[in-house]
Coordinates of C-alpha atoms and ligand atoms in Angstrom, one line a residue:
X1047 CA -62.8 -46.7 27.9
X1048 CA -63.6 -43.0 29.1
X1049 CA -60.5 -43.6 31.7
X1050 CA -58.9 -44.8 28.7
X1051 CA -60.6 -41.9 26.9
X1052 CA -59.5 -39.6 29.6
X1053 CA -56.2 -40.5 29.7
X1054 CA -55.5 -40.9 25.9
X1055 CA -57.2 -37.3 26.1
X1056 CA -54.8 -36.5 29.3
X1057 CA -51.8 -37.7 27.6
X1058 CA -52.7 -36.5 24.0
X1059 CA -52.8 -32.8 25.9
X1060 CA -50.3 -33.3 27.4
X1061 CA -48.0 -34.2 24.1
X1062 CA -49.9 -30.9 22.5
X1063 CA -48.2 -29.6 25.3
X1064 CA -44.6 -30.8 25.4
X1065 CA -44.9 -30.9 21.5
X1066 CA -45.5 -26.8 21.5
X1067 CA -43.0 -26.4 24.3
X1068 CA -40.8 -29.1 22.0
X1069 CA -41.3 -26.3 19.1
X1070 CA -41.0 -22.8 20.8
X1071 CA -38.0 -24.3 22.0
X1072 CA -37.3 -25.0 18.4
X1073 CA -38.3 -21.5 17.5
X1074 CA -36.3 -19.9 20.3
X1075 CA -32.6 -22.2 18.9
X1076 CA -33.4 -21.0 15.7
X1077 CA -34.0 -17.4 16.4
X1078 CA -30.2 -17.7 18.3
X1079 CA -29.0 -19.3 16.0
X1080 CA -30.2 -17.0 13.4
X1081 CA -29.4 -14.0 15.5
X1082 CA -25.3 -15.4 15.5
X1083 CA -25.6 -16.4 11.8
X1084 CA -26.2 -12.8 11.3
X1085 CA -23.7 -11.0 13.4
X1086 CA -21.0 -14.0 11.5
X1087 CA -22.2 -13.0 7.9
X1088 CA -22.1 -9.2 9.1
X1089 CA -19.1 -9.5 10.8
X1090 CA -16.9 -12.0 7.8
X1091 CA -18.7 -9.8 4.6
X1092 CA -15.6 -8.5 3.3
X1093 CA -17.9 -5.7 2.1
X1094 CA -19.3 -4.7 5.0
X1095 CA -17.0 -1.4 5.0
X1096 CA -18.7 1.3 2.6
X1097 CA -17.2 2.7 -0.2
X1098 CA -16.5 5.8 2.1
X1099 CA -13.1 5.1 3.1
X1100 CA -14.3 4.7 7.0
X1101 CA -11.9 1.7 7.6
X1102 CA -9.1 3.8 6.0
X1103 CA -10.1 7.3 7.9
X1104 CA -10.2 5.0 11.0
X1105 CA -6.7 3.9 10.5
X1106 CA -5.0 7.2 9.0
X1107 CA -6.6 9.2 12.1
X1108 CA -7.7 7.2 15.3
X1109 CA -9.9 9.1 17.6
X1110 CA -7.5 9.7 20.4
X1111 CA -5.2 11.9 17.7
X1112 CA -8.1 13.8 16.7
X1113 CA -10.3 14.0 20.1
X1114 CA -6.9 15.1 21.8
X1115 CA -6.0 17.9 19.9
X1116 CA -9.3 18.9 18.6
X1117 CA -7.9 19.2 14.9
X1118 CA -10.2 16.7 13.6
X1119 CA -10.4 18.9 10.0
X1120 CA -6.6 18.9 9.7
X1121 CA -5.4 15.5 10.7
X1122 CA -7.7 13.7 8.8
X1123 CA -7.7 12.9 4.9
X1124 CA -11.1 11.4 3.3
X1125 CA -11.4 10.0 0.0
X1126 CA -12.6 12.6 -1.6
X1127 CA -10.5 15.1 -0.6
X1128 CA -7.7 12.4 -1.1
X1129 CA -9.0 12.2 -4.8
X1130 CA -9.0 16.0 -5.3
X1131 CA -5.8 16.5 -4.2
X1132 CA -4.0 14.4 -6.2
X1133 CA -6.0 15.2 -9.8
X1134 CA -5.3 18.8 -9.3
X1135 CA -1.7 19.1 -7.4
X1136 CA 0.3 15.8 -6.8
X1137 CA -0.2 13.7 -10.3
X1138 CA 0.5 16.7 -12.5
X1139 CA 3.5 17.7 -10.9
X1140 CA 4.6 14.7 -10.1
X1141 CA 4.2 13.6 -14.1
X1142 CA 6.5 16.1 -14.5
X1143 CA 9.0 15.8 -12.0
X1144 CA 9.6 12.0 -13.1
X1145 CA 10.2 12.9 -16.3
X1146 CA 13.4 15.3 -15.1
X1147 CA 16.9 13.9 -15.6
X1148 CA 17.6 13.5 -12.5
X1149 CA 14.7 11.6 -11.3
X1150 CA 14.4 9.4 -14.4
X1151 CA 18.0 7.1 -13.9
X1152 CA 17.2 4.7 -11.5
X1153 CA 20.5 2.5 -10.6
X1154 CA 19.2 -1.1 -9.7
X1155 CA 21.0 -4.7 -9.6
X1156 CA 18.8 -6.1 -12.2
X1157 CA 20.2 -9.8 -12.7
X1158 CA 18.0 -13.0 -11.1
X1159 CA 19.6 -13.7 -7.9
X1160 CA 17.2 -15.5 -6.2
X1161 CA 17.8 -16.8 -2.9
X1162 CA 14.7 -18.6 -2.5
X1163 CA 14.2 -21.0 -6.0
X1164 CA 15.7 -21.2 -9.4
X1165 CA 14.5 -18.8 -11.9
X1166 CA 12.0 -20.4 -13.6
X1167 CA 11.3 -17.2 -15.7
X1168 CA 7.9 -17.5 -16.9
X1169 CA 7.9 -14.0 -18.6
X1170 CA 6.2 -14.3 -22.4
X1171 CA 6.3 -10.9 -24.0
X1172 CA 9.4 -8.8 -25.3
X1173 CA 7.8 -6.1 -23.4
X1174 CA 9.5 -8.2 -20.3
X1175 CA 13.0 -6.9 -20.6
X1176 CA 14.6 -3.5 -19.6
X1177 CA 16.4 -1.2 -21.9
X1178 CA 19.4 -0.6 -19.9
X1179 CA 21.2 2.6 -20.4
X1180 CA 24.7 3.0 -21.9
X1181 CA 27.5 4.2 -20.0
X1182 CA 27.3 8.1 -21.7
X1183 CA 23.7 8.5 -21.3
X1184 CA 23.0 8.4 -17.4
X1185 CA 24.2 11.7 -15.6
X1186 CA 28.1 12.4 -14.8
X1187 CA 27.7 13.5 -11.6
X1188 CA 25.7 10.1 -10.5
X1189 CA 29.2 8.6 -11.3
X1190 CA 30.9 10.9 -9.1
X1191 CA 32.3 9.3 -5.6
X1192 CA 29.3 10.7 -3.2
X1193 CA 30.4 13.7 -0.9
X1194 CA 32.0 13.3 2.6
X1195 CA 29.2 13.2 5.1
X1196 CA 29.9 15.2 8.3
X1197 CA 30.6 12.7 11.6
X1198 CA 27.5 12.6 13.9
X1199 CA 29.7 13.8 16.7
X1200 CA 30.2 17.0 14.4
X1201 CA 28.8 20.0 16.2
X1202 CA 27.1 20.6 13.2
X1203 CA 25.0 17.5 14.1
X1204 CA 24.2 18.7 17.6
X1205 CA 22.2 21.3 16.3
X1206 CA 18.8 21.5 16.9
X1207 CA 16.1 20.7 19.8
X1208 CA 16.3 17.2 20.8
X1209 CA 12.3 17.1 21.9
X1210 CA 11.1 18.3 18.5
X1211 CA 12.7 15.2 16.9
X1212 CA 9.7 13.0 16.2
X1213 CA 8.5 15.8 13.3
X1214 CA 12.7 17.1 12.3
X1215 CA 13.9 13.7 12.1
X1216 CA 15.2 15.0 8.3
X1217 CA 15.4 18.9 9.2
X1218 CA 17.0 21.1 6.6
X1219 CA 20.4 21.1 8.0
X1220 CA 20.3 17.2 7.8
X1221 CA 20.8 17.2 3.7
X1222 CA 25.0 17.4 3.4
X1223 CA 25.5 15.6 0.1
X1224 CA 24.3 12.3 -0.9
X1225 CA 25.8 9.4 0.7
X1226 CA 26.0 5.8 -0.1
X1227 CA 24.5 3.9 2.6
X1228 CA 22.7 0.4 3.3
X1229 CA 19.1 1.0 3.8
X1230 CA 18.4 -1.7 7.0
X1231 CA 14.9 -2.2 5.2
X1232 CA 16.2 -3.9 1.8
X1233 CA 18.1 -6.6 1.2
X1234 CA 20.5 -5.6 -1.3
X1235 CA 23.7 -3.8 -0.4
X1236 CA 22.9 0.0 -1.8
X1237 CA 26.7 0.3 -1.7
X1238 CA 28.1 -2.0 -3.6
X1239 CA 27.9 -0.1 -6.8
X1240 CA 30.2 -3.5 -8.9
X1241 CA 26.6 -4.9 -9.1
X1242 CA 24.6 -1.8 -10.2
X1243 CA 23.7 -0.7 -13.2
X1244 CA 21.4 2.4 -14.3
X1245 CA 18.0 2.2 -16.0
X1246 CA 16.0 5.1 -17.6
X1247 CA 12.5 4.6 -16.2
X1248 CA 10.9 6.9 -19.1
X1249 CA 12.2 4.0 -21.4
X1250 CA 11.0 1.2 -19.5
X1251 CA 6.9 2.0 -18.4
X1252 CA 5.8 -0.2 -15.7
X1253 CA 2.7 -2.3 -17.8
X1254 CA 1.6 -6.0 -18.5
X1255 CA 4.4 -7.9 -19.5
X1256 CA 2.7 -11.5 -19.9
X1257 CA 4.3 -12.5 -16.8
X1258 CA 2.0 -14.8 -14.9
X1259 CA 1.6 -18.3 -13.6
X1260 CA 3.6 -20.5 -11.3
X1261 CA 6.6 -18.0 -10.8
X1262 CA 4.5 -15.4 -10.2
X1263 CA 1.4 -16.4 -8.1
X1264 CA 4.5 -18.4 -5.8
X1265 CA 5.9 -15.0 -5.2
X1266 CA 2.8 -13.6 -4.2
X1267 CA 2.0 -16.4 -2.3
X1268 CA 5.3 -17.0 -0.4
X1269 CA 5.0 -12.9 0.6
X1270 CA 1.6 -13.1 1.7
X1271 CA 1.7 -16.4 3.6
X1272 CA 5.1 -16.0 5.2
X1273 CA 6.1 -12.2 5.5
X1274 CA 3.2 -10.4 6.1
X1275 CA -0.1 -12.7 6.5
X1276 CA -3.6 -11.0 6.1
X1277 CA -4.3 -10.4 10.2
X1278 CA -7.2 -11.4 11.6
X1279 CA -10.5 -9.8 12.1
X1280 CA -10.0 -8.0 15.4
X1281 CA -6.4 -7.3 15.2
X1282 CA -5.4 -5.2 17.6
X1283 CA -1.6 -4.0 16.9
X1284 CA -1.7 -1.5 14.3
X1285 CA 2.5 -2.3 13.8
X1286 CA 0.7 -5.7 11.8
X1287 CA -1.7 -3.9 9.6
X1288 CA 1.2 -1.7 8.7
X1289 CA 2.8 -3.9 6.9
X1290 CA 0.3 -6.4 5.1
X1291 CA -1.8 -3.1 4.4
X1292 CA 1.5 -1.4 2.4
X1293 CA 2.1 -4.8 0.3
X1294 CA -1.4 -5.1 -0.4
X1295 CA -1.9 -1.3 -1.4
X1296 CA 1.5 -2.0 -3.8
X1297 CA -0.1 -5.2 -5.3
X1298 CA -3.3 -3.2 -6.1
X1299 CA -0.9 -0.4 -7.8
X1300 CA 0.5 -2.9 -10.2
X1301 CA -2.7 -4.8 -11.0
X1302 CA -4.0 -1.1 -11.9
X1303 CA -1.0 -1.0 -14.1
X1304 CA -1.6 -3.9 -15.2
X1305 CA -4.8 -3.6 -16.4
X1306 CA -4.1 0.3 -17.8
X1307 CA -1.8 -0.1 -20.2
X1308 CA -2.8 -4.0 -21.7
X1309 CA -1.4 -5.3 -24.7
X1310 CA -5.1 -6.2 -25.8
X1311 CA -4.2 -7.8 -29.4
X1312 CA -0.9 -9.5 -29.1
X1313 CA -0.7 -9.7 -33.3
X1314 CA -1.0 -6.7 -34.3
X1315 CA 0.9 -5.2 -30.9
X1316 CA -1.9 -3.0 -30.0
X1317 CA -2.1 -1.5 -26.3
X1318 CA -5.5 -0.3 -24.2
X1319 CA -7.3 -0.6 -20.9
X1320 CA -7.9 -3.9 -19.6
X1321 CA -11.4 -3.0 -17.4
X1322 CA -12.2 -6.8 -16.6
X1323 CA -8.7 -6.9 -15.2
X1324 CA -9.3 -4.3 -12.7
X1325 CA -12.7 -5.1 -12.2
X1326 CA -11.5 -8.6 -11.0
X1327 CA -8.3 -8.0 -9.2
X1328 CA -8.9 -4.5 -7.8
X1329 CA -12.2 -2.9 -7.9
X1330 CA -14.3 -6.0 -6.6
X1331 CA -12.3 -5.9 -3.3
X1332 CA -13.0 -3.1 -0.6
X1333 CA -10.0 -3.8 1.2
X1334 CA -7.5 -4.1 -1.9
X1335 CA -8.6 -0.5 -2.7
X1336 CA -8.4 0.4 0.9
X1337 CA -5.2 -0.7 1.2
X1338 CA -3.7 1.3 -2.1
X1339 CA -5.4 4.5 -0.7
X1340 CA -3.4 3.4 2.5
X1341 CA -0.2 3.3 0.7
X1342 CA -0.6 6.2 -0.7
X1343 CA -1.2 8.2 1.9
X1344 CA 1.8 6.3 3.9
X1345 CA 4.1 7.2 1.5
X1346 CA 2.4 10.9 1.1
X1347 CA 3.7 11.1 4.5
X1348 CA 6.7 10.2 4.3
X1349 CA 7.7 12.9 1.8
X1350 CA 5.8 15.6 3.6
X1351 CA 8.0 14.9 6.5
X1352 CA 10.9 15.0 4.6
X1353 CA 9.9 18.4 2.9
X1354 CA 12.7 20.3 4.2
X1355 CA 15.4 17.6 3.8
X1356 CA 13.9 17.0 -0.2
X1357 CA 13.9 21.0 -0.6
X1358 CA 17.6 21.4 0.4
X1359 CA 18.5 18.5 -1.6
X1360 CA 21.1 18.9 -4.9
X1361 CA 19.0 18.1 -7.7
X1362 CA 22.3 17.6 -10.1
X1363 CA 22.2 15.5 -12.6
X1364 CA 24.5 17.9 -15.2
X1365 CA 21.7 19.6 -17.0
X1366 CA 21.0 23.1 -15.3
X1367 CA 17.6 24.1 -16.5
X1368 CA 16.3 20.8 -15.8
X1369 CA 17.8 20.7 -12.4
X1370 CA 16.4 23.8 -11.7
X1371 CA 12.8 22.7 -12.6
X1372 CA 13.1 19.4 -10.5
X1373 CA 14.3 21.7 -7.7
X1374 CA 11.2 23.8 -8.1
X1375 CA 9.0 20.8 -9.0
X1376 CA 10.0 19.3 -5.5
X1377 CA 9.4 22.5 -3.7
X1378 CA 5.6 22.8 -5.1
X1379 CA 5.3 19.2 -4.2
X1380 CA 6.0 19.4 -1.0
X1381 CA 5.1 22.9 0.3
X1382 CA 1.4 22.8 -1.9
X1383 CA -0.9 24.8 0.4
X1384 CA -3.8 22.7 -0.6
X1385 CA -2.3 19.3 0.2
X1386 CA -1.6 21.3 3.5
X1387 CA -5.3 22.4 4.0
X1388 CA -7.0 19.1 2.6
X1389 CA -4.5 16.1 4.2
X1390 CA -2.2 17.9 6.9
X1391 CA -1.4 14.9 8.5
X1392 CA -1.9 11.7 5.5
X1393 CA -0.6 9.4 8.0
X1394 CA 0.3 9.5 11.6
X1395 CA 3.4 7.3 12.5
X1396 CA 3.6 9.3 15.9
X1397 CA 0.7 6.0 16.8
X1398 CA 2.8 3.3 16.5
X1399 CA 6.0 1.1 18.7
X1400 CA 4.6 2.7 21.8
X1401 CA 4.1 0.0 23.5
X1402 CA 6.8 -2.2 25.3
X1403 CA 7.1 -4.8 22.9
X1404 CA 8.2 -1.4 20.4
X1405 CA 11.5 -2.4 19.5
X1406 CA 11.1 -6.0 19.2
X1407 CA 8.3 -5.3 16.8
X1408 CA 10.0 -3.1 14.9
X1409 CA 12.8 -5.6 14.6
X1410 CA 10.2 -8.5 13.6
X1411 CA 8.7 -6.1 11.0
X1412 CA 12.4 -4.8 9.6
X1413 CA 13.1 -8.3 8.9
X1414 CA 10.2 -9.6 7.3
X1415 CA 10.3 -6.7 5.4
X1416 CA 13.4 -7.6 4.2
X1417 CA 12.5 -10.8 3.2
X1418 CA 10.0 -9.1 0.9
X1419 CA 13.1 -7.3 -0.8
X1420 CA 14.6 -10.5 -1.2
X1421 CA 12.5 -11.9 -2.8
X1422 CA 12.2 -9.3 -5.6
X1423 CA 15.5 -10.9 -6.9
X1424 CA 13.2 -14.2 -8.0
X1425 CA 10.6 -12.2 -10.1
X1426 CA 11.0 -14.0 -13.5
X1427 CA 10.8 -10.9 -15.5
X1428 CA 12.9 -8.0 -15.9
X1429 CA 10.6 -5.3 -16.5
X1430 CA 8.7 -6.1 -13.1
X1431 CA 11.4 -6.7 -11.1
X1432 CA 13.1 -3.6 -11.9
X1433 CA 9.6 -1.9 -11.0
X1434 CA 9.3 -4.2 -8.2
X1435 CA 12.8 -3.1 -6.9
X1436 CA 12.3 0.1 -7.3
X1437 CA 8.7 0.1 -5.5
X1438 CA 9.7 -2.0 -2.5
X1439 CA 13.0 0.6 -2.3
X1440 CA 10.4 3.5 -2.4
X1441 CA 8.5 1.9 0.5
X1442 CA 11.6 0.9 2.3
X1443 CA 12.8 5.0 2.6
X1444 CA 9.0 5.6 3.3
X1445 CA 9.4 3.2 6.6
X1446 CA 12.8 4.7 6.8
X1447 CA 11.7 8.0 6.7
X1448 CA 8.8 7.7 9.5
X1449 CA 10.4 4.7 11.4
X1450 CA 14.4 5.3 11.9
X1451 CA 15.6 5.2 15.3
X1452 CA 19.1 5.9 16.5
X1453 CA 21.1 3.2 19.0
X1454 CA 19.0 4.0 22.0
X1455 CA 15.5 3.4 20.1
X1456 CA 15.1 7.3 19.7
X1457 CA 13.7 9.2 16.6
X1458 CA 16.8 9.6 14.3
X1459 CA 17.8 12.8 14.1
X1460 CA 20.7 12.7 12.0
X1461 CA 19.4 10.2 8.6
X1462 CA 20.4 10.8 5.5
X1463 CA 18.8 9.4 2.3
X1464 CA 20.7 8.1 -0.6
X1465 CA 20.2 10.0 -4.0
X1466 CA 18.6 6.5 -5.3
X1467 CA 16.2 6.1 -2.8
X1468 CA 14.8 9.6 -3.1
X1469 CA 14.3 8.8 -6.7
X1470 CA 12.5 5.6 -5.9
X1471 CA 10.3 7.4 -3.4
X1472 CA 8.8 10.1 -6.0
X1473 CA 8.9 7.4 -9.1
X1474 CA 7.0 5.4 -6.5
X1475 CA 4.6 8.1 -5.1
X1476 CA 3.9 8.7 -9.0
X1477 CA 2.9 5.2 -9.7
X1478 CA 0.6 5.0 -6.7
X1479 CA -0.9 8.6 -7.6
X1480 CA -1.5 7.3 -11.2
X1481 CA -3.4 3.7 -9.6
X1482 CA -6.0 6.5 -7.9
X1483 CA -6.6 8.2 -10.7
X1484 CA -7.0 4.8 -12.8
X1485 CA -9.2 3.8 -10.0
X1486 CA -11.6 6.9 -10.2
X1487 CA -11.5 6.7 -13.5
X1488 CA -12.8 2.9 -14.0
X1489 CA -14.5 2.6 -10.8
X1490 CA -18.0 4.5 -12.5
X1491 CA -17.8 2.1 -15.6
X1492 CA -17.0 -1.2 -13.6
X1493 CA -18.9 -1.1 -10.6
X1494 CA -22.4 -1.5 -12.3
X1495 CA -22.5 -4.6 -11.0
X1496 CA -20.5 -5.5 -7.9
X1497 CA -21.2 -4.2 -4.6
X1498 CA -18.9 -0.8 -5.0
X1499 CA -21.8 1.2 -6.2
X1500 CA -23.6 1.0 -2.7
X1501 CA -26.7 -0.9 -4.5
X1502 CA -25.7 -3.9 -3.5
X1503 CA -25.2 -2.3 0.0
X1504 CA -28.8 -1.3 0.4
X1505 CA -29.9 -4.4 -1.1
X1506 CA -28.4 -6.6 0.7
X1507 CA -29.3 -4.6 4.4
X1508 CA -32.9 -4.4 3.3
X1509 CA -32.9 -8.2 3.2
X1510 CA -31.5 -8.5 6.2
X1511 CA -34.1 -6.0 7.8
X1512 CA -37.2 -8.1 5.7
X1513 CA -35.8 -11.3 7.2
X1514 CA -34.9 -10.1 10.4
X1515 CA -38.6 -8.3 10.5
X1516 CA -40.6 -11.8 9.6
X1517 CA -38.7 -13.6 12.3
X1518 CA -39.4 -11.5 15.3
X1519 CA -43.1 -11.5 13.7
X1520 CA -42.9 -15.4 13.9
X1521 CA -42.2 -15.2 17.7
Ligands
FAD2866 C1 6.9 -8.0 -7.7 C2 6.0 -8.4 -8.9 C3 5.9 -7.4 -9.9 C4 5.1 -7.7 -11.0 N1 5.0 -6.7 -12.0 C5 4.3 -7.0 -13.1 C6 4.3 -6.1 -14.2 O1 4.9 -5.0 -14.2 N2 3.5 -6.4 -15.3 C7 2.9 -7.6 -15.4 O2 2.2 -7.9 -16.4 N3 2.9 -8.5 -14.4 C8 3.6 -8.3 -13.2 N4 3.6 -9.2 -12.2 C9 2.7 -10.3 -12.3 C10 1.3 -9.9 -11.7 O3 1.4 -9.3 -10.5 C11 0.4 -11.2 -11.5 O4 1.0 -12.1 -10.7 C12 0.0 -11.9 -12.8 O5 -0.6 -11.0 -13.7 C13 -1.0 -13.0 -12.5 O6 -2.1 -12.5 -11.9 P1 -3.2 -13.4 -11.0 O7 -4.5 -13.1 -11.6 O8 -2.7 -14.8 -11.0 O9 -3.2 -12.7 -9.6 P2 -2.0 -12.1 -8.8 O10 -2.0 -10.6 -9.0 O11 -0.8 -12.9 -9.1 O12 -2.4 -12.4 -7.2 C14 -2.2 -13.6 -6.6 C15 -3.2 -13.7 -5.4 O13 -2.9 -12.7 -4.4 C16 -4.1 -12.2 -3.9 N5 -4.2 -10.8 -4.2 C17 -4.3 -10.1 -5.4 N6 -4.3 -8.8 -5.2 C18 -4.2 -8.6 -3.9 C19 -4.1 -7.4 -3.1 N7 -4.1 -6.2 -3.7 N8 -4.0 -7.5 -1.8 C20 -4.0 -8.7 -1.2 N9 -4.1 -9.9 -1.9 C21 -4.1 -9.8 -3.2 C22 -5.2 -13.0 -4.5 O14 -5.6 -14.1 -3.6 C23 -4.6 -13.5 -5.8 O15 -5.2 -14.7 -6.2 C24 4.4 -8.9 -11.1 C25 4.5 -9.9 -10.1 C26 5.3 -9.6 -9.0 C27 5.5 -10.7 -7.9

């Protein structure tokens, strides 16, 4: 009995034994697998970048640029200053300039020509079609045949340092008329003027039309899943971001839109702010935000680089005065010493195609890209394609603009923009410049209760810290 005794007493120690050892090792698996449930839910949060902008100063201004040349202060934009800036000099001036005659016809081929599917126009409100302008309203000099352009072998072209190209690619000297030529980013034919017609923009606000459902969410799907998919967490080639980053930023602009100028009460036709809208397409989503910040600053860029080629430009649109104030508008816009001290450098293109696989990239990118402009033509409503033509145009002379290369891969030093896509480059700069201002504007009022007003930041970390302080107590 005591052997018995003994050994039930062995044995029962003994399964104390294995039993505890059974549980620590328990313990230990759980604290592991705790420890990688953590670093999943850290890493997957789609919140887990601050309000701050860092993602987006990360991206505008990698360390090498800055580190390298030590100009830390003048390459890189944050939010707020980004925010400053354009309440105080780009939206006012660029209000105005819109509203000039010669930035205010936009010539677009409006009819649905959609390569892809039927139209299966799902547009609902009157406020879906576009007031096109008649023949005698839109400038005389817009219908003039476009001037000669010098050849490139023209010694007139030679001009100029070849190793300063990457910042001169459009150099004063580079404006000689406007031409009529095929941007390589867009998929209509800029040239073929039989299919063109003109639009006044001031008569046809970009705002909610009612369009929504099938025809839309399959455009939006078909461009995010097959043109320019969200990358992956990790992604290392900036070239990728680029592009899903820009379409993302624009699709945040036209929610913001959207949600700012909402026909609220369909009966008795009355307009307002939509802040539920925002709050749920926009405002709830970091990266959406991110990404329109992005955008802007990409297409910031873009003009600032083109500051001398936009200054020489001929602002003609047969009304003098107002010619001379978009002239003047343009050189404020561009040459504003506080855009120069706040944001030198919005975005810096100098980063990217470096590596081998450059031009093949570039290539890949051009053409999905295109596809994107493509598939403008199967928006279902007038009013938003014209907008959506004229936005994905805008972007197209931004990536223009900071990406042309001549035959041998090198910087272009001789491109010329076409008076159309300078228009769509400022309308679109506008429209982004208004979404930032809509955003700072709703953002205080909306963000009570999602995670943008940092609350939900420092609840959610001192959680983690309580839980992550009970388990190591446990062990
Ligand atoms: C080119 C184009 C122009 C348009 N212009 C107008 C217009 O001027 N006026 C108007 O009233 N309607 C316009 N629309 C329709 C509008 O964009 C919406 O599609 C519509 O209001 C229905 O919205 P939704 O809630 O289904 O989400 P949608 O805005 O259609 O979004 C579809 C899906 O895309 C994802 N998504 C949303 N926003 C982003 C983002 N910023 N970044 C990444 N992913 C995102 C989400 O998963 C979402 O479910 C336009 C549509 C297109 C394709």
């Amino acid at each position: 009995m005591l052997e018995v005794d003994r050994k039930s007493n062995a044995s029962s120690n003994g399964d104390d034994k294995k039993k505890k050892t059974k549980k620590n090792k328990w313990k230990r698996w759980g604290f592991i697998t705790s420890v990688i449930a953590v670093i999943v839910a850290v890493y997957l949060n789609p919140w887990r970048h601050s309000f701050n902008y860092s993602l987006l100063h990360d991206y505008i201004c990698s360390e090498d640029t800055c580190e390298s040349t030590d100009i830390i202060e003048e390459c890189c934009c944050d939010y707020e200053s980004i925010n400053d800036i354009n309440g105080e000099v780009l939206h006012p001036l660029l209000q105005e300039l819109v509203k000039t005659p010669f930035f205010r016809y936009f010539k677009v081929k409006l009819w649905c020509d959609c390569l892809f599917w039927p139209d299966d126009g799902m547009c609902r409100l009157r406020d879906c079609s576009v007031c096109e302008c008649p023949e005698n309203e839109f400038p005389e000099s817009f219908k003039m045949p476009s001037l000669s352009i010098l050849a490139k072998d023209d010694p007139v072209c030679q001009e100029g340092k070849p190793e300063a190209t990457v910042d001169r690619t459009l150099d004063a000297k580079s404006f000689r008329g406007w031409v009529e030529i095929d941007n390589p980013w867009t998929h209509d034919d800029e040239t073929d003027n039989g299919e063109m017609t003109y639009v006044n923009l001031q008569l046809n606000p970009e705002h909610h039309t009612g369009y929504r459902g099938p025809s839309a969410r399959r455009i939006w799907e078909a461009i995010y899943s097959e043109y320019c998919p969200r990358y992956a967490y990790g992604e290392t080639c900036p070239e990728k971001k680029v592009l899903y980053k820009l379409i993302s930023g624009l699709h945040s602009s036209i929610s913001s839109h959207i949600a700012a100028d909402y026909l609220i009460d369909e009966a008795n036709y009355k307009w307002g702010s939509n802040l539920q809208l925002m709050r749920d397409r926009v405002l709830k989503h970091f990266d959406r935000v991110e990404n329109l910040y992005f955008t802007f600053l990409f297409v910031l860029r873009a003009v600032t680089k083109a500051a001398a080629y936009l200054d020489q430009a001929e602002y003609d649109s047969g009304n003098h005065v107002e010619d001379l104030r978009a002239q003047s508008l343009i050189h404020q816009l561009v040459h504003d010493s506080k855009l120069q001290d706040a944001c030198a450098l919005p975005f810096n293109e100098a980063e990217l195609w470096q590596g081998q696989g450059g031009p093949i990239l570039r290539q890949q990118i051009q053409d999905q890209f295109r596809n994107i402009s493509a598939l403008m033509d199967c928006v279902g409503c007038e009013k938003c394609r014209l907008w959506g033509k004229l936005q994905v145009l805008g972007l197209a002379t931004s990536l223009q603009i900071l990406f042309s290369v001549d035959d041998q891969g090198n910087p272009d030093p001789h491109l010329q923009l076409q008076r159309n896509e300078v228009i769509a480059l400022i309308n679109l700069l506008n429209r982004l410049s208004e979404s930032l201002i809509f955003v700072a504007k709703t953002r205080d009022n909306v963000a009570i209760n999602s995670p943008a007003n940092g609350l939900f930041h420092r609840q959610w970390g001192s959680s983690i810290a309580d839980w992550w302080k009970k388990l190591s107590e446990s062990n």
